GROMACS .gro file of C-alpha atoms in nm:
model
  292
    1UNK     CA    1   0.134  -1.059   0.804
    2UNK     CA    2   0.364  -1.269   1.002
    3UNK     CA    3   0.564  -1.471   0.812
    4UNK     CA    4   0.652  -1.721   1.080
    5UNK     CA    5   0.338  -1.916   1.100
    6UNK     CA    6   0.019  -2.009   0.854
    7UNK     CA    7  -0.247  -1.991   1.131
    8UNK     CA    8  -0.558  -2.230   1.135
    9UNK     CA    9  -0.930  -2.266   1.234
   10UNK     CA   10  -1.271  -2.289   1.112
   11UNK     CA   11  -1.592  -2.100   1.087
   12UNK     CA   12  -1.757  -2.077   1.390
   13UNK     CA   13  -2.073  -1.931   1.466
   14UNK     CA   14  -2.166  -1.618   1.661
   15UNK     CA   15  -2.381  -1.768   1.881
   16UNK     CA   16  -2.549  -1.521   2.197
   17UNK     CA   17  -2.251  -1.255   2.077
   18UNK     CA   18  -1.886  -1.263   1.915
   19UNK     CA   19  -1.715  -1.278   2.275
   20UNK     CA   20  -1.965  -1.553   2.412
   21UNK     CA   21  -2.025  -1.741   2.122
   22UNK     CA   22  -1.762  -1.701   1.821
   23UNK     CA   23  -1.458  -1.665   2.049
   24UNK     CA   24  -1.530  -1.902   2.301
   25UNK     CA   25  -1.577  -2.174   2.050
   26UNK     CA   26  -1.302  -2.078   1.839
   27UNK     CA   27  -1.085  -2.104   2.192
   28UNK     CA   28  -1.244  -2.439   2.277
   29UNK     CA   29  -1.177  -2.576   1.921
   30UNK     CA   30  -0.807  -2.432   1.916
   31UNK     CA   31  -0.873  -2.199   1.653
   32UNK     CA   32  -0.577  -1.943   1.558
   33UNK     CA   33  -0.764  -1.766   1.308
   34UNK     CA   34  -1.197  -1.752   1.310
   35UNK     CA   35  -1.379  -1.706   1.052
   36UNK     CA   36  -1.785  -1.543   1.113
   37UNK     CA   37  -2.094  -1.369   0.968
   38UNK     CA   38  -2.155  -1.042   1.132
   39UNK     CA   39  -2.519  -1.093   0.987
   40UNK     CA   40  -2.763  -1.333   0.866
   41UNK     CA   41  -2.572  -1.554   0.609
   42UNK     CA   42  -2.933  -1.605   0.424
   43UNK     CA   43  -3.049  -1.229   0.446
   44UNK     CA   44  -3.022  -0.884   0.350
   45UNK     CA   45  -3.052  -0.681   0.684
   46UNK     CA   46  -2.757  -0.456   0.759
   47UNK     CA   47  -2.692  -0.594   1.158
   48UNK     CA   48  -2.511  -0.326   1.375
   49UNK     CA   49  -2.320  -0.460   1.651
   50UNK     CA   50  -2.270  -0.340   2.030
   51UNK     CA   51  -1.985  -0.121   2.061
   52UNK     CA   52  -1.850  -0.294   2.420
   53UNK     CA   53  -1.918  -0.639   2.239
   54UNK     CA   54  -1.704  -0.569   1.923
   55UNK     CA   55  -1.439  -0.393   2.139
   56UNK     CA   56  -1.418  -0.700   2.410
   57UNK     CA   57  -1.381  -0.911   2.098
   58UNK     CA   58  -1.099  -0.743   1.962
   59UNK     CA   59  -0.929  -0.728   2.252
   60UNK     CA   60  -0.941  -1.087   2.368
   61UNK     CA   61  -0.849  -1.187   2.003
   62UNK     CA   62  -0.571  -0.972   1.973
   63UNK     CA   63  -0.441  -1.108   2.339
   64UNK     CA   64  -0.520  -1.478   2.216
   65UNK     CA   65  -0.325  -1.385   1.880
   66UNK     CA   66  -0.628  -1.504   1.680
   67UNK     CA   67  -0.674  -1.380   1.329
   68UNK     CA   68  -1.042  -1.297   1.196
   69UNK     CA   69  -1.187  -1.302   0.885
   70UNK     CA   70  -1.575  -1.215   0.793
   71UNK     CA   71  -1.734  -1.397   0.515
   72UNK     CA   72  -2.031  -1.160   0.359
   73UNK     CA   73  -2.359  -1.319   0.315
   74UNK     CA   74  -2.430  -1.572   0.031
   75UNK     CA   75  -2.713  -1.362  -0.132
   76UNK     CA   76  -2.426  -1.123  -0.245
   77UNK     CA   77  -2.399  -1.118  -0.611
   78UNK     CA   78  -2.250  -0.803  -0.758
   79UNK     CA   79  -2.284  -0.920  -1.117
   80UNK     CA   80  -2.636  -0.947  -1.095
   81UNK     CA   81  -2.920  -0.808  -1.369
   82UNK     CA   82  -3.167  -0.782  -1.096
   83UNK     CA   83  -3.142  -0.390  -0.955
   84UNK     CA   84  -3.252  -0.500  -0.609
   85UNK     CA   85  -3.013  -0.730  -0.545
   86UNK     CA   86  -2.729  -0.585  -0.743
   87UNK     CA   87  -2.825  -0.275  -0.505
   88UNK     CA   88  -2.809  -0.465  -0.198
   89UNK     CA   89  -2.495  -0.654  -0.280
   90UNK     CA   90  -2.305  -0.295  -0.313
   91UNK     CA   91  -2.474  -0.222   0.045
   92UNK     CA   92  -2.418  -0.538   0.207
   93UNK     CA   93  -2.006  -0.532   0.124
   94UNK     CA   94  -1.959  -0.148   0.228
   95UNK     CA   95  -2.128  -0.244   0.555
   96UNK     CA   96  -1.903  -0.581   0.616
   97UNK     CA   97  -1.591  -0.399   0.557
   98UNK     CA   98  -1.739  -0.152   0.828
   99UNK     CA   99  -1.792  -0.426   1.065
  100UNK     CA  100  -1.458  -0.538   0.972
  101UNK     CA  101  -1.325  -0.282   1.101
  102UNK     CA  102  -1.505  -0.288   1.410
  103UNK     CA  103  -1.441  -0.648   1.488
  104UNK     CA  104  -1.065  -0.607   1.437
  105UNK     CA  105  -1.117  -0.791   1.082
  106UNK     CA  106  -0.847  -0.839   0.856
  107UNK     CA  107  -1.014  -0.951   0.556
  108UNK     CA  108  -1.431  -0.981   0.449
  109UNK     CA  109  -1.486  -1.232   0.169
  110UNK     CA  110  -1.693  -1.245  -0.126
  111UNK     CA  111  -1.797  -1.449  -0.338
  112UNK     CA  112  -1.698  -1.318  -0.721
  113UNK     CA  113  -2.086  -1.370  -0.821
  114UNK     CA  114  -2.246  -1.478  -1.136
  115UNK     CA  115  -2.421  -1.250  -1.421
  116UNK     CA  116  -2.738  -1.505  -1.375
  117UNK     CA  117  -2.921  -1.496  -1.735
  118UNK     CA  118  -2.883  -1.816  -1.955
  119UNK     CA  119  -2.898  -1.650  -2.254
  120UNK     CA  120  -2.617  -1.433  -2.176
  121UNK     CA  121  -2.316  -1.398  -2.374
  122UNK     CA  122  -2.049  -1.214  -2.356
  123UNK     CA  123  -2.204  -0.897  -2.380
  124UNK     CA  124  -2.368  -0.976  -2.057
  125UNK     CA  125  -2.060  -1.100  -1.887
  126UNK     CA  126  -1.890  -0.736  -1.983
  127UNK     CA  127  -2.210  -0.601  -1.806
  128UNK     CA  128  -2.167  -0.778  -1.536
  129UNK     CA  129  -1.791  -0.689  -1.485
  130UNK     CA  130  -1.841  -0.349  -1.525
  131UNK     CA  131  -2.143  -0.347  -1.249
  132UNK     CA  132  -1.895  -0.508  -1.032
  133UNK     CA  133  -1.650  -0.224  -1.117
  134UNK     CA  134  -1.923   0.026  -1.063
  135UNK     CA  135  -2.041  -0.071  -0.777
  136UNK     CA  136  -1.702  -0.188  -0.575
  137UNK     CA  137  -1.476   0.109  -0.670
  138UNK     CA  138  -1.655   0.401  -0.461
  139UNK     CA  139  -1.633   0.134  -0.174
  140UNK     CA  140  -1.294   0.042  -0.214
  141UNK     CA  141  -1.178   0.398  -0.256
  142UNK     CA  142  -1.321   0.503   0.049
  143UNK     CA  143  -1.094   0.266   0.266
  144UNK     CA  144  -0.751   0.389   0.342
  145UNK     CA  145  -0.499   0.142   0.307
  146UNK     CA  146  -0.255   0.258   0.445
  147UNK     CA  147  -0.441   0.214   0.800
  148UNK     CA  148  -0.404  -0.171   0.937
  149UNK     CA  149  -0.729  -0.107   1.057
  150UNK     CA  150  -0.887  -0.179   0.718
  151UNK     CA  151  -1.000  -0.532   0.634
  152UNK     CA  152  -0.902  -0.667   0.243
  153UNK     CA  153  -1.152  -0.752   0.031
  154UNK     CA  154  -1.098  -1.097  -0.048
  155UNK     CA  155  -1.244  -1.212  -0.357
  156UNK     CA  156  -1.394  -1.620  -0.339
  157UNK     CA  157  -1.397  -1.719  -0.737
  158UNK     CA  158  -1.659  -1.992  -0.737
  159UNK     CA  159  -1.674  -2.359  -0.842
  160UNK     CA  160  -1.809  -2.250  -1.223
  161UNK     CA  161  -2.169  -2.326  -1.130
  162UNK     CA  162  -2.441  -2.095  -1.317
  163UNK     CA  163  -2.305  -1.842  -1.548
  164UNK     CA  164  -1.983  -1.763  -1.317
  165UNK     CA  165  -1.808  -1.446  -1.310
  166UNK     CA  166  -1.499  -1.582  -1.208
  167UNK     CA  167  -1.443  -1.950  -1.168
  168UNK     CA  168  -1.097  -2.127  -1.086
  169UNK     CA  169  -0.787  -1.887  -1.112
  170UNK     CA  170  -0.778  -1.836  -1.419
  171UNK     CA  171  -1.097  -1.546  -1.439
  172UNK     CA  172  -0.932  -1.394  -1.171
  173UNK     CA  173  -0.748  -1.157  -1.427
  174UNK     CA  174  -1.017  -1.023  -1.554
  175UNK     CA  175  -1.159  -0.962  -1.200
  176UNK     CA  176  -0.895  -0.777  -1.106
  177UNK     CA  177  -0.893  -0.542  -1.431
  178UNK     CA  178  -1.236  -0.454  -1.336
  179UNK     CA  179  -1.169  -0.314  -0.986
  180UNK     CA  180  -0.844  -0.143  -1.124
  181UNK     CA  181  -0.592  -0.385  -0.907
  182UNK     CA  182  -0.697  -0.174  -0.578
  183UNK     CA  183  -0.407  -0.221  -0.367
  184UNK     CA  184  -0.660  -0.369  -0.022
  185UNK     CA  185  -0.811  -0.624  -0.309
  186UNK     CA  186  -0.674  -0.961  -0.211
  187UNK     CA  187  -0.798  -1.374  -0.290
  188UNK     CA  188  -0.922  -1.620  -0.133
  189UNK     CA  189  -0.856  -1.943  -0.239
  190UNK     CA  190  -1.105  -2.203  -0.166
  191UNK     CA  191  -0.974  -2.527  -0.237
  192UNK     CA  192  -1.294  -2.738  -0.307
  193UNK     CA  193  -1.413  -2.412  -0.551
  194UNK     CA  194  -1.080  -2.418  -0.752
  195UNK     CA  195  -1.067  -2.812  -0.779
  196UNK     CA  196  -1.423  -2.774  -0.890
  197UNK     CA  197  -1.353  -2.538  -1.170
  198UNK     CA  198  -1.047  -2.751  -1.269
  199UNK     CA  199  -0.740  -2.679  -1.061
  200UNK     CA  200  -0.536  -3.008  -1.079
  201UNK     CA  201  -0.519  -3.019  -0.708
  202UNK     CA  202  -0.536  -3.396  -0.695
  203UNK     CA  203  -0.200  -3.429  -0.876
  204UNK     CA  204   0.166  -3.409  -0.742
  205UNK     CA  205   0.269  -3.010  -0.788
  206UNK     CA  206  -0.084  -2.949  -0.902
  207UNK     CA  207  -0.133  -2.730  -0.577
  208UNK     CA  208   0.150  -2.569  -0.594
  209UNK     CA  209   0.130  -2.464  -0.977
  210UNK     CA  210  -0.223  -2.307  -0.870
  211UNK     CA  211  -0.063  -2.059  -0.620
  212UNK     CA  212   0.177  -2.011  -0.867
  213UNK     CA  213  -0.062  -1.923  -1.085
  214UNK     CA  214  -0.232  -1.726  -0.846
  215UNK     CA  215   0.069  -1.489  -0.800
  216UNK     CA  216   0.134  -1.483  -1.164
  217UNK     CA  217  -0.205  -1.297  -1.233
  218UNK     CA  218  -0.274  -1.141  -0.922
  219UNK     CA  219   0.087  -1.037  -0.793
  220UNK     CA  220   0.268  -1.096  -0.480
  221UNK     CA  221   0.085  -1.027  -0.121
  222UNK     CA  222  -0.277  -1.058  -0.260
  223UNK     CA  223  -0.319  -1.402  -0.146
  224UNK     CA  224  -0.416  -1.397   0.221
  225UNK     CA  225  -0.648  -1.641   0.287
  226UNK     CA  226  -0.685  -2.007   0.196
  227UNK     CA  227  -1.047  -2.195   0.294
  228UNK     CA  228  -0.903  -2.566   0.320
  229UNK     CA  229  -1.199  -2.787   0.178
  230UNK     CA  230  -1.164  -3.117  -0.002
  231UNK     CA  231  -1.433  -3.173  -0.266
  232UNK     CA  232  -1.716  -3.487  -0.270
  233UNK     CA  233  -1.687  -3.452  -0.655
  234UNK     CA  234  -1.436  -3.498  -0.900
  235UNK     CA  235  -1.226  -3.220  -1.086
  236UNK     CA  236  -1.418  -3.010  -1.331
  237UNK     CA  237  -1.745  -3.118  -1.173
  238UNK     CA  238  -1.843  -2.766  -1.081
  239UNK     CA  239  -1.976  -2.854  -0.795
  240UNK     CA  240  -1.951  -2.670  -0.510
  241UNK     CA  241  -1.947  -2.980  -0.248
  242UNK     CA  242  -1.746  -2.992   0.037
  243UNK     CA  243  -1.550  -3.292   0.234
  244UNK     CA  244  -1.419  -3.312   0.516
  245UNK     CA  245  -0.973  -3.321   0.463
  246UNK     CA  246  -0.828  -3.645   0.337
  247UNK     CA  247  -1.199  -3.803   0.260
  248UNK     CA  248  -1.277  -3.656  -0.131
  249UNK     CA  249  -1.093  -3.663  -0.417
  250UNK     CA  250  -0.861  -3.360  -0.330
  251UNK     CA  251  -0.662  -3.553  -0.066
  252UNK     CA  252  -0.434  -3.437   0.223
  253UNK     CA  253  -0.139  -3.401  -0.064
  254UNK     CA  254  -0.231  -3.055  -0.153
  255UNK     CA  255  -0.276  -2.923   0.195
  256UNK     CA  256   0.086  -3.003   0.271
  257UNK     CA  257   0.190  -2.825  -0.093
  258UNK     CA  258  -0.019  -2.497   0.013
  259UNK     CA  259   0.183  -2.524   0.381
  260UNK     CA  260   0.482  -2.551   0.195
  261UNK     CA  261   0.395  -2.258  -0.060
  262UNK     CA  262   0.647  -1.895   0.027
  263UNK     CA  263   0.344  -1.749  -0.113
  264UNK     CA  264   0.143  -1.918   0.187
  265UNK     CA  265   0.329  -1.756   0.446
  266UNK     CA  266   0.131  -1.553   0.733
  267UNK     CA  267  -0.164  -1.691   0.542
  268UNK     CA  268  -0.462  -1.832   0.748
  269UNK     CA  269  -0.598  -2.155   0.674
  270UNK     CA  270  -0.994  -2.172   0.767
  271UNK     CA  271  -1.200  -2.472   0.730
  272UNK     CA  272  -1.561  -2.503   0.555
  273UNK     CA  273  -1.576  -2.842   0.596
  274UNK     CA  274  -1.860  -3.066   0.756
  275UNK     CA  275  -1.848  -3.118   1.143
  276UNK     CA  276  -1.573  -2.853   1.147
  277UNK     CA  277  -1.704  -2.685   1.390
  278UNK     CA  278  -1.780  -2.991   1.612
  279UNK     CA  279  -1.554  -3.041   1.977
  280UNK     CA  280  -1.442  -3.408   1.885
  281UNK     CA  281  -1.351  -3.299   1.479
  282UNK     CA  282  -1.039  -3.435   1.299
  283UNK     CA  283  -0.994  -3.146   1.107
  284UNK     CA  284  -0.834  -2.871   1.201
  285UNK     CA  285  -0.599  -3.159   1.407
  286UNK     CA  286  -0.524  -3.284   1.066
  287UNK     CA  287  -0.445  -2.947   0.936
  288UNK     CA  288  -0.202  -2.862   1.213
  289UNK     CA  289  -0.021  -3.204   1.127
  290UNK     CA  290   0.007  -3.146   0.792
  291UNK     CA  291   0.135  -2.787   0.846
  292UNK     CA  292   0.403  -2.937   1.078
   0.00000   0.00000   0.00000
């Protein structure tokens, strides 16, 4: 990563194909880093891409000096009890870190799941880890990471909704344990998620004590991605809500704090938030100000 610069941008999406959709908006916007979906966000089917489309996209990303991430579908959900989708899940990763890798990815985010069942205690929560274990660890050990070729798996932890497997920063150890601290396992912090789950983001140094935090348990260099979302909802609402930057009760104060973070350096800073994407957004504006 370079440690110069903490690059922004948004999700964008795809559009007629990567070059003539993602990347063209992501220019037009004044993206630095894009995030996509190499698939249906809503659906299971495994999309291949064109070979001369992924390899003009790489190569006019790499000459813009854009950084791309890939966010997996939202069906994913490796904690599951349901076979079917627990099965898919496992499928639907392996083949976004392959399309990673194809699009000149560095990092395909997931979302740390949920173990579903009401009743479950924490007997199914164990269940649930160790499925995640099960299913993630053939996957992971079959990247090489020693190749910067190969996208991180960035794990999301969620805003504590439903019977969460990981919510806020501080599940995140467990997490870990379960896929063995692979060394191409990283986070991604979503802002609105963590304030959601409790993260004291609206306070002076609350920000920064959460990527303190983050280090603590996860270790240094497994942060790499930040999605910059203020929250409609209060802390400890777990609600999963987003605003747009300065307008919910996050505030711009913790954006600067993450600029300022060491532990934010090289780290892209994408945007979930509503209008985002749109020509005449604040935004990512907003973010560039409060970087500076």
């Amino acid at each position: 990563m370079p440690e110069q610069s903490r690059p922004v941008g948004t999700h964008v999406p795809v559009g007629r194909n990567l070059v003539a959709g993602a990347f063209r908006t992501a220019q037009e916007l004044g993206c630095e880093a894009v995030q996509v979906f190499v698939g249906n966000p809503r659906g299971w089917a495994l999309s291949n891409g064109d070979p001369k489309v992924d390899a003009d996209f790489r190569a006019a990303t790499a000459e813009a000096g854009m950084r791309v991430l890939v966010h997996t579908p939202y069906l994913v959900n490796l904690g599951s009890p349901t076979p079917k989708t627990y099965e898919s899940s496992v499928a639907v990763v392996a083949h976004n870190l392959r399309r990673g890798v194809e699009i000149g990815a560095e990092g395909v985010v997931v979302h740390t799941g949920s173990y579903v069942d009401p009743a479950g205690g924490p007997e199914r929560h164990a269940t649930a880890l160790r499925q995640v274990h099960d299913g993630l660890m053939p996957v992971l050990d079959a990247l090489d990471p020693d190749d910067d070729a190969t996208p991180w798996l960035l794990l999301e932890p969620t805003a504590g909704q439903g019977r969460s497997l990981c919510a806020g920063v501080e599940d995140l150890a467990a997490y870990l344990d379960a896929l063995e601290h692979h060394p191409r396992v990283g986070i991604c912090l979503d802002t609105c998620h963590v304030f959601a789950a409790g993260a004291p983001l609206d306070e002076a140094g609350g920000a920064s004590a959460t990527v303190d935090r983050i280090v603590e348990i996860a270790g240094g260099g497994r942060l790499r991605l930040i999605h910059a979302n203020d929250s409609k909802d209060v802390r400890g609402a777990f609600k999963d809500r987003h605003e747009k930057i300065g307008q919910g009760h996050i505030g711009t104060g913790a954006f600067s704090e993450l600029f300022a973070h060491p532990a934010t350096a090289g780290v892209p800073f994408i945007l979930e938030t509503p209008g985002s994407r749109g020509a005449d957004d604040p935004d990512l504006p907003l973010l560039k100000r409060l970087r500076g």
